[in-house]
Structure formats: structure tokens, C-alpha cells
Coordinates of C-alpha atoms and ligand atoms in Angstrom, one line a residue:
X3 CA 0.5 2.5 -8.2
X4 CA 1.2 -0.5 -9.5
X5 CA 4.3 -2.1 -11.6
X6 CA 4.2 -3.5 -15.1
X7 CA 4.0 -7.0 -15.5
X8 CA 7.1 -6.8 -17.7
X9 CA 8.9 -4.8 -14.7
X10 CA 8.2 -7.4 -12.9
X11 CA 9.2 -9.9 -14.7
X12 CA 12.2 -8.2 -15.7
X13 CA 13.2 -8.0 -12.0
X14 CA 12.1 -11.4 -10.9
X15 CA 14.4 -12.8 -13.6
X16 CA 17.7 -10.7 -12.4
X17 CA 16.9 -12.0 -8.9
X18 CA 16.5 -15.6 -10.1
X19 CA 19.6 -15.3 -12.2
X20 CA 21.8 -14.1 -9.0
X21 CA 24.0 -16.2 -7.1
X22 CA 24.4 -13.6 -4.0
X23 CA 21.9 -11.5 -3.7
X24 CA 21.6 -8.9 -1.4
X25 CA 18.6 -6.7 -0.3
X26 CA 19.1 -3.2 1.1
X27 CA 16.0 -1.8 3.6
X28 CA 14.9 1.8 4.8
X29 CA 11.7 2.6 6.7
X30 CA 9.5 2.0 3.9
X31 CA 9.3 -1.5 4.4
X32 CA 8.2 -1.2 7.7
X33 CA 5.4 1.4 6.9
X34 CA 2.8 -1.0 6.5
X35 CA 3.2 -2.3 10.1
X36 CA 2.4 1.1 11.3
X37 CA 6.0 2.5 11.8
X38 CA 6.5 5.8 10.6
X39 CA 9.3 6.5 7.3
X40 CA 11.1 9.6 8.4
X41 CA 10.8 12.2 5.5
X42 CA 8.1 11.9 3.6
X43 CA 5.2 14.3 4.0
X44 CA 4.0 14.3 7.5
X45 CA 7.1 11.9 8.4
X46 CA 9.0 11.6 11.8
X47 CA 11.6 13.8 11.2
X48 CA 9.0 16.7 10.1
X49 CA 7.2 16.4 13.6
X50 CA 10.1 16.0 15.1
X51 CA 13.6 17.9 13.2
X52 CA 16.5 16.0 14.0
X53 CA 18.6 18.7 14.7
X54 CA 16.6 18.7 17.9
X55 CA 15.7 14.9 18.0
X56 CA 18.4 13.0 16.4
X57 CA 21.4 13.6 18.5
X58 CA 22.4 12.8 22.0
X59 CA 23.2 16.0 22.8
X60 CA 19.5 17.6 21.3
X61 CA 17.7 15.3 23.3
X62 CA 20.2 16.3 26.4
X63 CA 18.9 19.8 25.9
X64 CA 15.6 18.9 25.2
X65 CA 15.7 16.8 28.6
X66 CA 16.4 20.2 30.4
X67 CA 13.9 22.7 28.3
X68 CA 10.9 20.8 27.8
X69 CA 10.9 16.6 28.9
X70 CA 7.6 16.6 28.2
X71 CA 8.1 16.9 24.5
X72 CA 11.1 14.5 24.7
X73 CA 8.5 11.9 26.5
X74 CA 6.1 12.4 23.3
X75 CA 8.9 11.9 20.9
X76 CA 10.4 8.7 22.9
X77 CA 6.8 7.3 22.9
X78 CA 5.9 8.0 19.5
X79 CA 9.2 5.9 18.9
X80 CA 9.0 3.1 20.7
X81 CA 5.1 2.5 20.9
X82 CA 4.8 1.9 17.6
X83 CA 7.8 -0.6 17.5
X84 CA 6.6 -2.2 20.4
X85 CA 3.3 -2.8 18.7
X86 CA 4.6 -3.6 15.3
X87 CA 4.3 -7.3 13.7
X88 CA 5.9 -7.9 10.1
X89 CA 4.0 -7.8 6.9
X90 CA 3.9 -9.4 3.9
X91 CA 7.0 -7.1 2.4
X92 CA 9.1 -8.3 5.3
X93 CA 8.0 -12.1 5.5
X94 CA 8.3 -12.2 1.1
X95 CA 11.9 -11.1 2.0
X96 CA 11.9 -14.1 4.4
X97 CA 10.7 -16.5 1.9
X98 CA 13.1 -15.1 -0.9
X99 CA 16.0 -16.1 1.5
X100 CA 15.1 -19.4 1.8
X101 CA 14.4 -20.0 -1.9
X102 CA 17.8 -18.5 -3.4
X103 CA 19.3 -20.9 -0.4
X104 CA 17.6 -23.8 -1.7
X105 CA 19.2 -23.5 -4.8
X106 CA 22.8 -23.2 -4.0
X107 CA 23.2 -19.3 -3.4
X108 CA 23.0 -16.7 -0.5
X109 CA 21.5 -13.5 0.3
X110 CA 21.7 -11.5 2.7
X111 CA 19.9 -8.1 3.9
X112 CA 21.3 -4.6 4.9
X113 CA 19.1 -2.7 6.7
X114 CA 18.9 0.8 8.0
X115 CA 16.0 0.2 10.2
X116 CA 15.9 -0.7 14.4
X117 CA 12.7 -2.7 14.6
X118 CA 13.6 -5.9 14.2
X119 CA 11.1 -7.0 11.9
X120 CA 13.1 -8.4 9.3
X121 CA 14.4 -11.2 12.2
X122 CA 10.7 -11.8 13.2
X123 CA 9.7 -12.2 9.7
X124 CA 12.0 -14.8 9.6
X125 CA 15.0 -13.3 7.4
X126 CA 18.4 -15.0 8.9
X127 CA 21.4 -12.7 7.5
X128 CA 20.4 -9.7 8.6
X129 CA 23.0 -6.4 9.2
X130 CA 21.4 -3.6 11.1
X131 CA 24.1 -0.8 10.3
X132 CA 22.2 1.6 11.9
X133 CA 21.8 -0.5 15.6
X134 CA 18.8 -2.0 17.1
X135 CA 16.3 -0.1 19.5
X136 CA 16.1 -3.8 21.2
X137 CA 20.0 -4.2 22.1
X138 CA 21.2 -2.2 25.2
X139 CA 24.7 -1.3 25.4
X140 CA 27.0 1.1 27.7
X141 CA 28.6 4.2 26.8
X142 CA 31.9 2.2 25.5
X143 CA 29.2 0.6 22.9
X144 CA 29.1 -2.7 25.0
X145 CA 26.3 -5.1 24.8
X146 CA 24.4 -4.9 28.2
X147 CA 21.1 -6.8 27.5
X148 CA 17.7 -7.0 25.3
X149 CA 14.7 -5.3 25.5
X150 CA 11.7 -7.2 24.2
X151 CA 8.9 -5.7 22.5
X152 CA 6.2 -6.6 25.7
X153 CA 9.4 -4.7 27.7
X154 CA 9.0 -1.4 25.0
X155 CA 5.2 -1.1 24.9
X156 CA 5.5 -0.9 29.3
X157 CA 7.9 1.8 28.7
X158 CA 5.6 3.6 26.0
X159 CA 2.8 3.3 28.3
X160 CA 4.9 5.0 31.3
X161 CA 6.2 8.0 28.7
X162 CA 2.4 8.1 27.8
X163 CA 1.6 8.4 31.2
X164 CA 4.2 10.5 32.4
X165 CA 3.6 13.3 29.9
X166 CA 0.0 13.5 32.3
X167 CA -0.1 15.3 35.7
X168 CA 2.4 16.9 38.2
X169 CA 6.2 15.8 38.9
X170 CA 6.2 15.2 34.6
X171 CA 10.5 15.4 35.1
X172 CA 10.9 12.8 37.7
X173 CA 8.3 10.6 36.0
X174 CA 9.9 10.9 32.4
X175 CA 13.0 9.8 33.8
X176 CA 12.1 7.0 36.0
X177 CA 9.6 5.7 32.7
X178 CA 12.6 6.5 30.4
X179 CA 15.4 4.7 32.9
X180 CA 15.5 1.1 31.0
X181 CA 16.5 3.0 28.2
X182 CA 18.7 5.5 28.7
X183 CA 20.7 5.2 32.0
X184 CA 20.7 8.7 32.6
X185 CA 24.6 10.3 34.0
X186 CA 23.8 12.2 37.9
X187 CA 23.7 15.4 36.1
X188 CA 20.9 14.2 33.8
X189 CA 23.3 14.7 30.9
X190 CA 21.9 12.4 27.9
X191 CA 24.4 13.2 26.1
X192 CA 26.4 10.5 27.4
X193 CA 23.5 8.2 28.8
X194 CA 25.3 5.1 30.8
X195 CA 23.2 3.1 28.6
X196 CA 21.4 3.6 26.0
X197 CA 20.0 1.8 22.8
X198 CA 22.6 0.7 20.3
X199 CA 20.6 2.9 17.6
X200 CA 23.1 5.2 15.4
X201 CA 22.5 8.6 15.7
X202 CA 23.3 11.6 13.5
X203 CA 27.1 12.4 13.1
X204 CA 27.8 8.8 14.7
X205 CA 29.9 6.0 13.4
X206 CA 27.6 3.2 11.7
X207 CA 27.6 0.3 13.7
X208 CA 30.2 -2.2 13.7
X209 CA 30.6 -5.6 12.6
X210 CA 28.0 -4.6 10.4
X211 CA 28.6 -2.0 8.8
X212 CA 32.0 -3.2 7.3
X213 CA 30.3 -6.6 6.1
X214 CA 27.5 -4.5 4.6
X215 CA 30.0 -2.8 2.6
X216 CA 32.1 -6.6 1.9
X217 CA 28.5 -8.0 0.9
X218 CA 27.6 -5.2 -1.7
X219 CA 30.5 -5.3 -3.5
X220 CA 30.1 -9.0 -4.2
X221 CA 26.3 -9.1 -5.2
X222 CA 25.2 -10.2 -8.4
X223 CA 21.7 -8.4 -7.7
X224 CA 20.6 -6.1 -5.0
X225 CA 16.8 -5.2 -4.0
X226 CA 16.6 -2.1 -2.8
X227 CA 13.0 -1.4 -0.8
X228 CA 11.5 1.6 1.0
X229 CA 14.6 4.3 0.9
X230 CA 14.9 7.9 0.6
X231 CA 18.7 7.3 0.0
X232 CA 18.9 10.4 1.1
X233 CA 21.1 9.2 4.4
X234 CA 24.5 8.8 3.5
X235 CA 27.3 6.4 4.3
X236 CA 24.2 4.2 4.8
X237 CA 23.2 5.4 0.8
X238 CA 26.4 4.2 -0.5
X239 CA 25.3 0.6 -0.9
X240 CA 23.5 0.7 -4.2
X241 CA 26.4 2.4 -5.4
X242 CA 28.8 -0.1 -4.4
X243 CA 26.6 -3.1 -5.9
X244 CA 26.5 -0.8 -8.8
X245 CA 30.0 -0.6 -9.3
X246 CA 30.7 -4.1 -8.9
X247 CA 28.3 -4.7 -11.6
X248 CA 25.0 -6.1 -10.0
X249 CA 21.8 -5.3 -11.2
X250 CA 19.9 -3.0 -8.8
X251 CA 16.0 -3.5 -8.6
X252 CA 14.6 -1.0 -6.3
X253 CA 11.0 -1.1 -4.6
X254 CA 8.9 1.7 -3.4
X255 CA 6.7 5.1 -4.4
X256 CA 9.7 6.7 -4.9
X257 CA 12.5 5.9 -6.7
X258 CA 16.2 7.4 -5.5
X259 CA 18.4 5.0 -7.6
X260 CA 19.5 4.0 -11.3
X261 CA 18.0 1.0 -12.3
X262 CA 14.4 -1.6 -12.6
X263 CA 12.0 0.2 -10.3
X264 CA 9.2 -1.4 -9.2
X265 CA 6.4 1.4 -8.4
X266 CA 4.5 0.5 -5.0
X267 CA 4.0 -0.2 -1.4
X268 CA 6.6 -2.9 -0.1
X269 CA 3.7 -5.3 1.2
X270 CA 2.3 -5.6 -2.0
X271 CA 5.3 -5.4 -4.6
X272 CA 7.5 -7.7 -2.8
X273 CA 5.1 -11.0 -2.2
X274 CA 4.4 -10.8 -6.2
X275 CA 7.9 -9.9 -7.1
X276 CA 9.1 -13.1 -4.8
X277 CA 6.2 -15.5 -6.0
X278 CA 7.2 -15.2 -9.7
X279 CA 11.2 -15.8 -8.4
X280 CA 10.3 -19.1 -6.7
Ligands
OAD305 P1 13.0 7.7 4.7 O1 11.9 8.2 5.5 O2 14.0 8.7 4.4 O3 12.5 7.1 3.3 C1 11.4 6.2 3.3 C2 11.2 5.7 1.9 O4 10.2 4.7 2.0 C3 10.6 6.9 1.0 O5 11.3 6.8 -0.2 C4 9.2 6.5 0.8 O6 8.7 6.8 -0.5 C5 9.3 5.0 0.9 N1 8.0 4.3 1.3 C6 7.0 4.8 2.0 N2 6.0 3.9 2.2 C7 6.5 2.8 1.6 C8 5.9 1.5 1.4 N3 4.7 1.1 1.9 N4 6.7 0.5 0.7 C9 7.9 0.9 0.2 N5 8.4 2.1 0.4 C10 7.7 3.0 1.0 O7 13.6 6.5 5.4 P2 15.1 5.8 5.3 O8 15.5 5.9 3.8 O9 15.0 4.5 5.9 O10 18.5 6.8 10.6 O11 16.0 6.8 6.2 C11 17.3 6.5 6.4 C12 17.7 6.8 7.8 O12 17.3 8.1 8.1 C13 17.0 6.0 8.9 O13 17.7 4.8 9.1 C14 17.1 6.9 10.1 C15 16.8 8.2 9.5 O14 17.5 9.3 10.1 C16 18.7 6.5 11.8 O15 17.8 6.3 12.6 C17 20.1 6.4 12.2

């Protein structure tokens, strides 16, 4: 699947045209660094339904009926994280920065996603309304300390490791200890630390998610890339550029909102869209 040249253009000129431009993300953009998207076919959430996965208190259960399958799903998380590098969707998003800087504007990027790959890629405004797998923070929401990616890919290794042999409870908990701080009672549900990563029925995270909202309603274009939109406030965004009058240009296999799509994979829309903007 590939867009039309005029598409392309079309969208290239709305970007180059925008003072502030803001980009919204969603797992897509990080599929082609080998991180799961979370409903399409065969996605994370269908191996693992987040009724059951996606809430403190699921995983609190889960911890008590079956850690072994908890340890799969933590691994499954954080290995591929740990392992992940940016490609050329994140690094054109990078360059895109730079090049609307350079002549006299700003953008900035929302993203839904906790990898971090949009920082390593090199993208400097970055709001991560759904929290960061790499920041540690108590159960008030306070910042304890980082967690690098060599730090995650030990801990995948010990959930990998755990999963094998006798004593698999003990084990899961000391390999899953530098992420969640689990209470005496092995409660998860309210882990003394944990990763700041939003889950379901939680608040989005803060300062972000109220400059997310500030940032949208300003932007004169905003580039949407690799979302469902199914996941809402988070979805709201496009809508609030909308209103405000920007022009949305949205990349991916899908399409979930009004306006230029751009058919395709993220790493191989995004370096074209961005080399005919510069
Ligand atoms: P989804 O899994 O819902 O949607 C991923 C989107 O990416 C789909 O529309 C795919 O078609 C598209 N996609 C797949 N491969 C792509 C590629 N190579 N390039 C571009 N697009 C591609 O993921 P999100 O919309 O990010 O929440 O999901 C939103 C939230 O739901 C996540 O932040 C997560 C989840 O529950 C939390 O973790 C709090």
C-alpha cells in the first residue's frame, strides 16, 4: 500500500504551510521496531485482554491465580522495548522538527506510546500522555528514578527465566521487583512503585496531558501516525486540532480520522512525506 503522489504532495504542502505543527503517535509508529500495536489482528491486547492485563488490580489477581502468565505478559512487554531502536518513521519525525524550527515555527509531538523512541530518534518536544515504561514513580505518582533500556532487557531476561523451573512465584517477584515494588501482601494493585505508564480507567498523565490538549487547539496542521483512535480522552486530539481549524493528515493502514490520509507503514510514508516538506 502505497499513497498517491498527489496525496503526498497535498500533505507535504499543509505541513510546509504550518506555523505550529503538531504530530499525534499511537503504536503504529513503533511497529516497525518490533513493538507490538495493540488491536490489530493478532495484537497485544488480543493475546492478552486488558480487562485481565490492563489494570492494576487484573494483574493483582493475576499475580495470585497464575504469575506465570503475568511473567509472560511483563516480558513480552518490556523485552521488546528493551530491544527496540527507532526507525525511519520516528527519526523522519526527528528531522521534520528540526526543519519547521529552522524556518521560524514549532512542532511538537503527542504521543500515546511508553517506549521512548521518539526521544531517541531525536524528537525534542515530546508529551507522553500516557507515561513512560522508563520513569519510576511511587504510589503518590512521584518520580523515583529511570530505568534504561540495558536495565529492562536484564529484567526480561529474569521474567524469561523465571517462568522456567520450581519456586516460579518467588522468582517472578524478585525478577519483577525493579518494576513494581510489590506492597507485603503482594497486592499490585497499589505497587510502592511502579512505571508511570497510564493504565485503563486512570487519569492521563499530568503536565502532559493538559499541554497536549493547549498544543492541539493551536496547530495549524496536525500529523496523525499509527492510531486506532479507538482509545479515548487520548483520541480527542484530532478532534481538537479539527475544531480549531488545522488541517489533519493522518498516516497509517488504517485510517480512523477525517481528513488527507496517507495509506502505509510509518517507516516508509513518513521519510518521503518529510523529504518533499524540507
Ligand atoms: P492500536 O493498536 O489501537 O492501533 C495501532 C494502529 O497502528 C492501527 O490503526 C494500525 O493500523 C496502525 N499501524 C500498524 N502498523 C503500522 C505501521 N507500520 N505504520 C503506521 N501505522 C501502523 O494502538 P494505539 O492507537 O496506539 O494505552 O492505542 C492507543 C492506546 O491503547 C495505547 O496507548 C495503549 C492501548 O491500550 C496504554 O497503554 C495506556
Amino acid at each position: 500500500m502505497r499513497p498517491k503522489v498527489t496525496a503526498l504532495d497535498d500533505a507535504a504542502r499543509a505541513l510546509a504551510e504550518a506555523r505550529r505543527v503538531v504530530v499525534f503517535s499511537g503504536a503504529g509508529v513503533s511497529a516497525e521496531s518490533g513493538i507490538d500495536t495493540f488491536r490489530t489482528e493478532g495484537g497485544f491486547w488480543q493475546r492478552y485482554p486488558p480487562e485481565e492485563f490492563g489494570t492494576p488490580m487484573g494483574l493483582a489477581k493475576l499475580y495470585a491465580t497464575d504469575p506465570a502468565r503475568l511473567a509472560r505478559f511483563l516480558e513480552e512487554l518490556v523485552g521488546p522495548i528493551a530491544a527496540a531502536a527507532p526507525n525511519p518513521g520516528h527519526l523522519a519525525l526527528a528531522e521534520l522538527e528540526r526543519a519547521v524550527a529552522a524556518r521560524g515555527g514549532a512542532l511538537s509531538l503527542i504521543t500515546q506510546n511508553v517506549d521512548e523512541l521518539h526521544q531517541a530518534a531525536g524528537s525534542g518536544r515530546v508529551h507522553e500522555i500516557h507515561g513512560s515504561l522508563f520513569d519510576i514513580v511511587d504510589a503518590e505518582g512521584r518520580k523515583l528514578r529511570r530505568i534504561e533500556r540495558p536495565e529492562l532487557a536484564r529484567i526480561a531476561d529474569a521474567l524469561a527465566r523465571a517462568q522456567r523451573g520450581p519456586f516460579k512465584r518467588a522468582r517472578i517477584a524478585r525478577a519483577v521487583l525493579p518494576l513494581l515494588g510489590l506492597p507485603r501482601a503482594g497486592d499490585l494493585s497499589r505497587p510502592r512503585h511502579r512505571p508511570s505508564v497510564v493504565m485503563f480507567g486512570e487519569a492521563l498523565a499530568e503536565p502532559a496531558w493538559q499541554r497536549a490538549q493547549a498544543e492541539a487547539a493551536r496547530a495549524d496542521a496536525m500529523l496523525v501516525v499509527g492510531t486506532s483512535g479507538l482509545v479515548y480522552p487520548a483520541a480527542t486530539i484530532p478532534e481538537i486540532a479539527a475544531q480549531a481549524g488545522a488541517r489533519i493528515v493522518e498516516v497509517g493502514p488504517e485510517r480512523a480520522f477525517d481528513g488527507l490520509w496517507l495509506p502505509g507503514q510509518a517507516g516508509l510514508v513518513l521519510p518521503e512525506l518529510v523529504s518533499r516538506v524540507l
